[in-house]
mmCIF file of C-alpha atoms in Angstrom:
data_model
loop_
_atom_site.group_PDB
_atom_site.id
_atom_site.type_symbol
_atom_site.label_atom_id
_atom_site.label_comp_id
_atom_site.label_asym_id
_atom_site.label_seq_id
_atom_site.Cartn_x
_atom_site.Cartn_y
_atom_site.Cartn_z
ATOM 1 C CA MET J 1 2.411 148.580 0.938
ATOM 2 C CA GLY J 2 5.610 149.463 0.312
ATOM 3 C CA ARG J 3 7.277 151.158 -2.629
ATOM 4 C CA VAL J 4 8.842 147.454 -5.012
ATOM 5 C CA MET J 5 11.748 148.533 -6.461
ATOM 6 C CA PRO J 6 12.647 147.869 -9.838
ATOM 7 C CA TYR J 7 14.909 145.467 -10.094
ATOM 8 C CA PRO J 8 18.531 146.939 -12.233
ATOM 9 C CA LYS J 9 19.149 145.722 -15.495
ATOM 10 C CA ARG J 10 22.624 144.430 -16.560
ATOM 11 C CA ASP J 11 24.927 146.584 -17.704
ATOM 12 C CA SER J 12 26.898 145.161 -20.924
ATOM 13 C CA SER J 13 29.340 147.720 -20.642
ATOM 14 C CA TYR J 14 31.062 145.439 -17.890
ATOM 15 C CA ALA J 15 31.784 142.277 -16.826
ATOM 16 C CA PHE J 16 32.978 141.160 -13.441
ATOM 17 C CA ILE J 17 36.029 137.918 -13.687
ATOM 18 C CA TYR J 18 36.090 135.966 -11.134
ATOM 19 C CA ASP J 19 38.682 133.250 -10.208
ATOM 20 C CA GLY J 20 36.426 130.354 -10.563
ATOM 21 C CA THR J 21 36.097 129.678 -6.465
ATOM 22 C CA LEU J 22 32.537 129.744 -4.966
ATOM 23 C CA GLU J 23 34.054 132.475 -2.244
ATOM 24 C CA GLY J 24 34.942 134.779 -5.749
ATOM 25 C CA LEU J 25 31.444 134.828 -7.035
ATOM 26 C CA LEU J 26 30.230 135.751 -3.999
ATOM 27 C CA CYS J 27 33.180 138.727 -3.716
ATOM 28 C CA ALA J 28 31.353 139.303 -7.377
ATOM 29 C CA ILE J 29 27.912 139.379 -6.184
ATOM 30 C CA PHE J 30 29.613 141.954 -3.329
ATOM 31 C CA GLU J 31 30.743 143.744 -6.030
ATOM 32 C CA THR J 32 27.485 144.694 -7.757
ATOM 33 C CA TYR J 33 25.681 146.317 -4.399
ATOM 34 C CA ARG J 34 28.568 148.409 -3.685
ATOM 35 C CA GLN J 35 29.550 149.302 -7.439
ATOM 36 C CA LYS J 36 25.875 149.784 -7.692
ATOM 37 C CA LEU J 37 26.381 148.315 -10.529
ATOM 38 C CA VAL J 38 24.768 144.693 -12.671
ATOM 39 C CA PRO J 39 27.820 143.747 -15.251
ATOM 40 C CA SER J 40 25.894 141.364 -17.952
ATOM 41 C CA GLU J 41 28.609 138.483 -16.965
ATOM 42 C CA ILE J 42 29.664 137.393 -14.375
ATOM 43 C CA VAL J 43 32.296 134.828 -15.476
ATOM 44 C CA THR J 44 35.963 133.819 -15.268
ATOM 45 C CA GLU J 45 38.833 134.258 -16.984
ATOM 46 C CA GLU J 46 38.790 131.568 -19.265
ATOM 47 C CA ASN J 47 34.901 131.555 -19.936
ATOM 48 C CA LEU J 48 34.950 135.990 -21.049
ATOM 49 C CA GLN J 49 34.215 136.903 -24.422
ATOM 50 C CA LEU J 50 34.081 140.321 -24.721
ATOM 51 C CA ARG J 51 31.853 141.693 -26.697
ATOM 52 C CA LEU J 52 32.761 145.297 -28.624
ATOM 53 C CA GLY J 53 32.890 148.730 -25.427
ATOM 54 C CA GLN J 54 32.508 145.837 -23.365
ATOM 55 C CA GLN J 55 35.111 146.560 -20.076
ATOM 56 C CA PRO J 56 36.278 143.977 -17.589
ATOM 57 C CA ILE J 57 36.682 143.991 -13.986
ATOM 58 C CA THR J 58 38.288 141.857 -12.177
ATOM 59 C CA ILE J 59 37.242 141.442 -8.942
ATOM 60 C CA PRO J 60 39.514 139.873 -5.974
ATOM 61 C CA THR J 61 38.681 137.229 -3.648
ATOM 62 C CA SER J 62 38.556 137.774 0.454
ATOM 63 C CA PRO J 63 36.974 135.199 2.058
ATOM 64 C CA ALA J 64 36.668 137.740 4.716
ATOM 65 C CA ILE J 65 33.451 139.136 2.230
ATOM 66 C CA ALA J 66 32.455 136.174 0.740
ATOM 67 C CA GLN J 67 31.424 134.935 4.465
ATOM 68 C CA ARG J 68 29.718 137.947 4.602
ATOM 69 C CA VAL J 69 27.721 137.406 1.527
ATOM 70 C CA LYS J 70 27.428 133.575 3.140
ATOM 71 C CA ASP J 71 26.338 135.001 6.258
ATOM 72 C CA GLY J 72 23.811 137.511 5.328
ATOM 73 C CA LEU J 73 22.044 134.438 2.871
ATOM 74 C CA CYS J 74 21.417 132.284 5.732
ATOM 75 C CA ARG J 75 20.103 134.745 7.993
ATOM 76 C CA ASP J 76 17.467 136.711 5.365
ATOM 77 C CA CYS J 77 16.979 133.798 3.258
ATOM 78 C CA SER J 78 18.084 130.425 4.291
ATOM 79 C CA ARG J 79 20.636 127.867 4.557
ATOM 80 C CA SER J 80 19.058 125.663 2.136
ATOM 81 C CA THR J 81 19.218 128.229 0.003
ATOM 82 C CA PHE J 82 22.958 128.521 0.448
ATOM 83 C CA SER J 83 22.819 125.621 -0.194
ATOM 84 C CA ALA J 84 21.570 125.069 -3.232
ATOM 85 C CA ILE J 85 23.676 128.018 -4.424
ATOM 86 C CA GLY J 86 26.834 125.394 -3.590
ATOM 87 C CA VAL J 87 25.534 123.218 -5.356
ATOM 88 C CA ALA J 88 24.571 125.011 -9.244
ATOM 89 C CA PHE J 89 27.917 126.015 -8.747
ATOM 90 C CA LEU J 90 29.416 122.865 -9.357
ATOM 91 C CA SER J 91 28.331 123.276 -12.898
ATOM 92 C CA ASP J 92 30.663 123.475 -15.754
ATOM 93 C CA GLU J 93 27.673 125.841 -17.783
ATOM 94 C CA PRO J 94 30.548 128.928 -17.963
ATOM 95 C CA ASP J 95 27.217 131.425 -17.207
ATOM 96 C CA LYS J 96 27.122 130.407 -13.816
ATOM 97 C CA GLY J 97 28.279 132.985 -12.360
ATOM 98 C CA THR J 98 25.886 135.642 -13.880
ATOM 99 C CA ALA J 99 22.604 132.747 -13.234
ATOM 100 C CA ILE J 100 24.067 132.441 -9.880
ATOM 101 C CA CYS J 101 24.044 136.268 -8.999
ATOM 102 C CA SER J 102 21.131 137.261 -10.045
ATOM 103 C CA PHE J 103 18.752 134.801 -8.197
ATOM 104 C CA VAL J 104 21.364 135.539 -5.366
ATOM 105 C CA ARG J 105 20.313 139.635 -5.570
ATOM 106 C CA TYR J 106 16.243 138.239 -6.512
ATOM 107 C CA ALA J 107 16.621 136.629 -3.043
ATOM 108 C CA MET J 108 18.236 139.408 -1.051
ATOM 109 C CA ARG J 109 15.933 141.138 -2.294
ATOM 110 C CA GLU J 110 12.631 139.034 -0.770
ATOM 111 C CA LYS J 111 14.205 137.960 2.039
ATOM 112 C CA GLY J 112 12.424 134.259 1.633
ATOM 113 C CA ASN J 113 13.010 130.993 0.738
ATOM 114 C CA VAL J 114 12.496 132.576 -3.370
ATOM 115 C CA LEU J 115 13.309 128.913 -4.452
ATOM 116 C CA GLY J 116 10.362 127.517 -5.294
ATOM 117 C CA GLN J 117 9.311 130.170 -7.416
ATOM 118 C CA ILE J 118 10.693 128.115 -10.467
ATOM 119 C CA ALA J 119 8.653 130.810 -13.299
ATOM 120 C CA HIS J 120 10.964 133.719 -12.465
ATOM 121 C CA PRO J 121 13.221 134.260 -14.546
ATOM 122 C CA CYS J 122 15.772 135.154 -11.606
ATOM 123 C CA VAL J 123 15.077 131.349 -10.476
ATOM 124 C CA GLU J 124 15.183 129.451 -12.957
ATOM 125 C CA PRO J 125 18.386 129.282 -14.691
ATOM 126 C CA MET J 126 19.717 128.235 -11.124
ATOM 127 C CA VAL J 127 16.997 126.028 -10.109
ATOM 128 C CA LYS J 128 17.544 124.612 -13.206
ATOM 129 C CA LEU J 129 21.682 124.540 -12.497
ATOM 130 C CA HIS J 130 21.142 122.633 -9.059
ATOM 131 C CA ARG J 131 18.707 120.252 -10.835
ATOM 132 C CA PHE J 132 21.272 119.226 -13.524
ATOM 133 C CA VAL J 133 24.064 119.074 -10.775
ATOM 134 C CA MET J 134 21.886 116.619 -8.606
ATOM 135 C CA ASN J 135 20.724 114.783 -11.685
ATOM 136 C CA GLU J 136 25.032 113.539 -12.380
ATOM 137 C CA ARG J 137 25.522 113.452 -8.199
ATOM 138 C CA ARG J 138 22.043 110.529 -9.591
ATOM 139 C CA TYR J 139 24.343 108.576 -12.130
ATOM 140 C CA MET J 140 26.978 108.767 -9.972
ATOM 141 C CA MET J 141 25.467 106.683 -7.369
ATOM 142 C CA GLN J 142 24.227 104.326 -9.488
ATOM 143 C CA PHE J 143 27.061 103.838 -12.266
ATOM 144 C CA LEU J 144 29.940 104.613 -10.013
ATOM 145 C CA ARG J 145 32.026 100.671 -9.877
ATOM 146 C CA PHE J 146 35.356 99.774 -8.175
ATOM 147 C CA ARG J 147 37.943 97.874 -8.419
ATOM 148 C CA GLU J 148 39.675 96.349 -5.698
ATOM 149 C CA MET J 149 43.168 97.522 -5.242
ATOM 150 C CA GLN J 150 46.072 96.301 -3.573
ATOM 151 C CA GLY J 151 46.432 97.698 -0.494
ATOM 152 C CA GLY J 152 42.793 97.508 0.358
ATOM 153 C CA VAL J 153 41.921 100.488 -2.119
ATOM 154 C CA TRP J 154 39.161 100.624 -3.921
ATOM 155 C CA PHE J 155 39.002 103.006 -6.275
ATOM 156 C CA ALA J 156 36.282 103.895 -8.152
ATOM 157 C CA ALA J 157 37.116 106.358 -11.885
ATOM 158 C CA CYS J 158 34.264 108.787 -13.081
ATOM 159 C CA ASN J 159 33.507 111.614 -15.691
ATOM 160 C CA PRO J 160 30.547 113.073 -14.984
ATOM 161 C CA LYS J 161 29.344 116.322 -16.631
ATOM 162 C CA ALA J 162 28.976 118.556 -13.600
ATOM 163 C CA ASN J 163 31.788 118.724 -10.777
ATOM 164 C CA VAL J 164 30.008 116.185 -7.999
ATOM 165 C CA VAL J 165 32.554 114.867 -6.396
ATOM 166 C CA PRO J 166 32.272 117.626 -3.645
ATOM 167 C CA ILE J 167 28.575 115.910 -3.385
ATOM 168 C CA LEU J 168 28.853 112.300 -3.781
ATOM 169 C CA MET J 169 32.073 111.735 -0.839
ATOM 170 C CA ASP J 170 29.836 111.662 2.288
ATOM 171 C CA TRP J 171 26.262 109.327 0.138
ATOM 172 C CA PHE J 172 30.001 106.607 -0.157
ATOM 173 C CA SER J 173 31.747 107.536 2.521
ATOM 174 C CA ALA J 174 28.655 106.547 4.896
ATOM 175 C CA ARG J 175 28.386 102.710 3.274
ATOM 176 C CA PHE J 176 32.116 102.196 2.954
ATOM 177 C CA ASN J 177 32.218 103.105 6.285
ATOM 178 C CA THR J 178 35.651 102.207 7.665
ATOM 179 C CA GLN J 179 37.238 100.868 3.942
ATOM 180 C CA PRO J 180 39.821 102.370 2.198
ATOM 181 C CA PHE J 181 38.785 103.966 -0.920
ATOM 182 C CA ILE J 182 39.509 106.785 -3.814
ATOM 183 C CA ILE J 183 36.861 108.446 -6.750
ATOM 184 C CA PHE J 184 38.285 109.810 -9.220
ATOM 185 C CA ASP J 185 36.485 112.520 -11.622
ATOM 186 C CA GLU J 186 39.036 112.007 -14.818
ATOM 187 C CA ALA J 187 36.867 115.435 -16.517
ATOM 188 C CA HIS J 188 37.287 118.122 -13.439
ATOM 189 C CA GLY J 189 40.881 116.909 -11.966
ATOM 190 C CA ILE J 190 39.802 115.871 -8.943
ATOM 191 C CA ALA J 191 40.349 113.232 -6.450
ATOM 192 C CA GLY J 192 37.954 112.082 -3.263
ATOM 193 C CA VAL J 193 40.284 109.693 -0.790
ATOM 194 C CA SER J 194 38.595 108.319 1.773
ATOM 195 C CA HIS J 195 40.183 106.685 5.029
ATOM 196 C CA ASN J 196 38.609 105.462 7.845
ATOM 197 C CA GLY J 197 35.728 107.268 7.631
ATOM 198 C CA ALA J 198 37.412 110.719 6.786
ATOM 199 C CA TRP J 199 37.267 111.739 3.606
ATOM 200 C CA THR J 200 39.716 114.406 2.144
ATOM 201 C CA LEU J 201 39.127 116.081 -1.999
ATOM 202 C CA VAL J 202 43.024 116.255 -4.022
ATOM 203 C CA LYS J 203 43.298 118.458 -7.138
ATOM 204 C CA SER J 204 44.900 115.688 -9.666
ATOM 205 C CA ASP J 205 44.941 115.073 -13.386
ATOM 206 C CA SER J 206 46.319 111.628 -12.610
ATOM 207 C CA LEU J 207 46.431 109.534 -10.475
ATOM 208 C CA THR J 208 49.037 106.739 -9.436
ATOM 209 C CA LEU J 209 47.762 103.613 -8.093
ATOM 210 C CA PRO J 210 48.068 100.532 -7.129
ATOM 211 C CA LYS J 211 47.669 97.542 -9.032
ATOM 212 C CA GLU J 212 44.786 95.644 -8.903
ATOM 213 C CA THR J 213 44.589 92.694 -6.551
ATOM 214 C CA THR J 214 43.883 88.926 -8.419
ATOM 215 C CA ASP J 215 40.610 88.563 -7.622
ATOM 216 C CA GLU J 216 39.616 91.985 -9.281
ATOM 217 C CA ALA J 217 39.251 90.323 -13.071
ATOM 218 C CA LEU J 218 36.989 87.318 -11.924
ATOM 219 C CA MET J 219 34.879 89.220 -10.196
ATOM 220 C CA ALA J 220 34.297 91.818 -12.676
ATOM 221 C CA ASP J 221 34.223 88.979 -15.107
ATOM 222 C CA ALA J 222 31.722 87.492 -12.803
ATOM 223 C CA TRP J 223 29.850 90.354 -12.778
ATOM 224 C CA LYS J 224 29.448 90.640 -16.459
ATOM 225 C CA ARG J 225 27.829 86.771 -16.853
ATOM 226 C CA PHE J 226 25.145 87.304 -14.102
ATOM 227 C CA TYR J 227 24.205 90.668 -15.767
ATOM 228 C CA ASP J 228 23.980 89.145 -18.992
ATOM 229 C CA ALA J 229 21.887 86.128 -16.798
ATOM 230 C CA VAL J 230 19.237 88.502 -15.714
ATOM 231 C CA SER J 231 18.364 90.562 -19.010
ATOM 232 C CA ILE J 232 15.888 89.403 -21.045
ATOM 233 C CA LYS J 233 16.660 89.811 -25.281
ATOM 234 C CA ASP J 234 12.934 89.530 -26.088
ATOM 235 C CA ARG J 235 12.515 92.999 -24.340
ATOM 236 C CA TYR J 236 15.969 94.483 -24.849
ATOM 237 C CA ASN J 237 15.060 98.214 -25.983
ATOM 238 C CA PRO J 238 17.631 99.350 -26.572
ATOM 239 C CA GLU J 239 16.788 103.608 -26.379
ATOM 240 C CA LEU J 240 14.649 102.823 -22.901
ATOM 241 C CA HIS J 241 18.728 101.649 -21.170
ATOM 242 C CA ARG J 242 20.883 104.861 -22.644
ATOM 243 C CA SER J 243 18.115 107.034 -21.267
ATOM 244 C CA PHE J 244 18.330 104.409 -17.792
ATOM 245 C CA MET J 245 22.059 105.196 -18.223
ATOM 246 C CA PRO J 246 23.236 107.030 -20.934
ATOM 247 C CA LYS J 247 26.156 105.429 -23.318
ATOM 248 C CA ARG J 248 28.722 108.327 -22.158
ATOM 249 C CA LEU J 249 28.959 106.822 -18.788
ATOM 250 C CA TRP J 250 29.483 103.152 -20.309
ATOM 251 C CA GLY J 251 33.070 103.335 -20.703
ATOM 252 C CA ASN J 252 33.951 103.878 -16.937
ATOM 253 C CA ILE J 253 30.785 101.017 -16.073
ATOM 254 C CA THR J 254 32.355 97.415 -15.523
ATOM 255 C CA GLU J 255 29.342 95.268 -16.466
ATOM 256 C CA MET J 256 29.438 97.355 -20.253
ATOM 257 C CA GLN J 257 32.996 96.315 -20.484
ATOM 258 C CA GLU J 258 34.569 92.851 -23.386
ATOM 259 C CA ARG J 259 34.232 90.263 -22.258
ATOM 260 C CA ILE J 260 37.854 88.638 -20.968
ATOM 261 C CA PRO J 261 38.303 85.346 -22.447
ATOM 262 C CA ASP J 262 37.918 82.275 -20.033
ATOM 263 C CA ASN J 263 41.669 80.596 -20.423
ATOM 264 C CA SER J 264 42.671 83.687 -18.994
ATOM 265 C CA LEU J 265 40.902 83.926 -15.864
ATOM 266 C CA ARG J 266 41.892 81.113 -13.798
ATOM 267 C CA ARG J 267 43.354 81.181 -10.807
ATOM 268 C CA GLN J 268 47.236 80.709 -10.390
#
């Protein structure tokens, strides 16, 4: 049996700074091998909190190096491992770079798919990031509410706790088929724009949208009334309601909005 190499300890004297992209993080992970140095933190500049005597090292982003790390992970571990890393990276946690680096180094050492080893200290944090992001994606799949805008475009706004629009678009594009739609993440300033079954991502803090169609208010109110009609008041459980439909999402959920007076819903 070969000698088991000890897992390198983090050096609290150093912190790696990357540019906030997945490619930048992969380059920072590459540098831990090249410099034979595992820093205590791998963070973006905005999340850096230096301790006394700690030295920051800014890692440049190289697409070629990032691709090299990706190829190594897919070859020595699995494509599903790299896919899981990509999902975990969409988390808003400031220390996600540190957690992903620990996971990558362990996975590369083991030369296999280690995602199932959820009790291992190098795997558990990454798996938690992945699970949280996928839960946010599931919430958006359930609770996004689209409004019909003039010009035939459907629009939905959301405020997820992770940057999930990139992993939502394939699912909604398949459902909408060729119907044009926009999903705008107000929290992360990113919009997914779909047209004729193809979609792209656009970075923007705000969007200028066409007006709603004349029937949109009627349809929204009809949906609210249907929601009320099928509910059973005597069995209403507020805590259970909030557990299935988190209150932080209610601002963009049609059925949770105030009712519109009947006289304002008459067709012109």
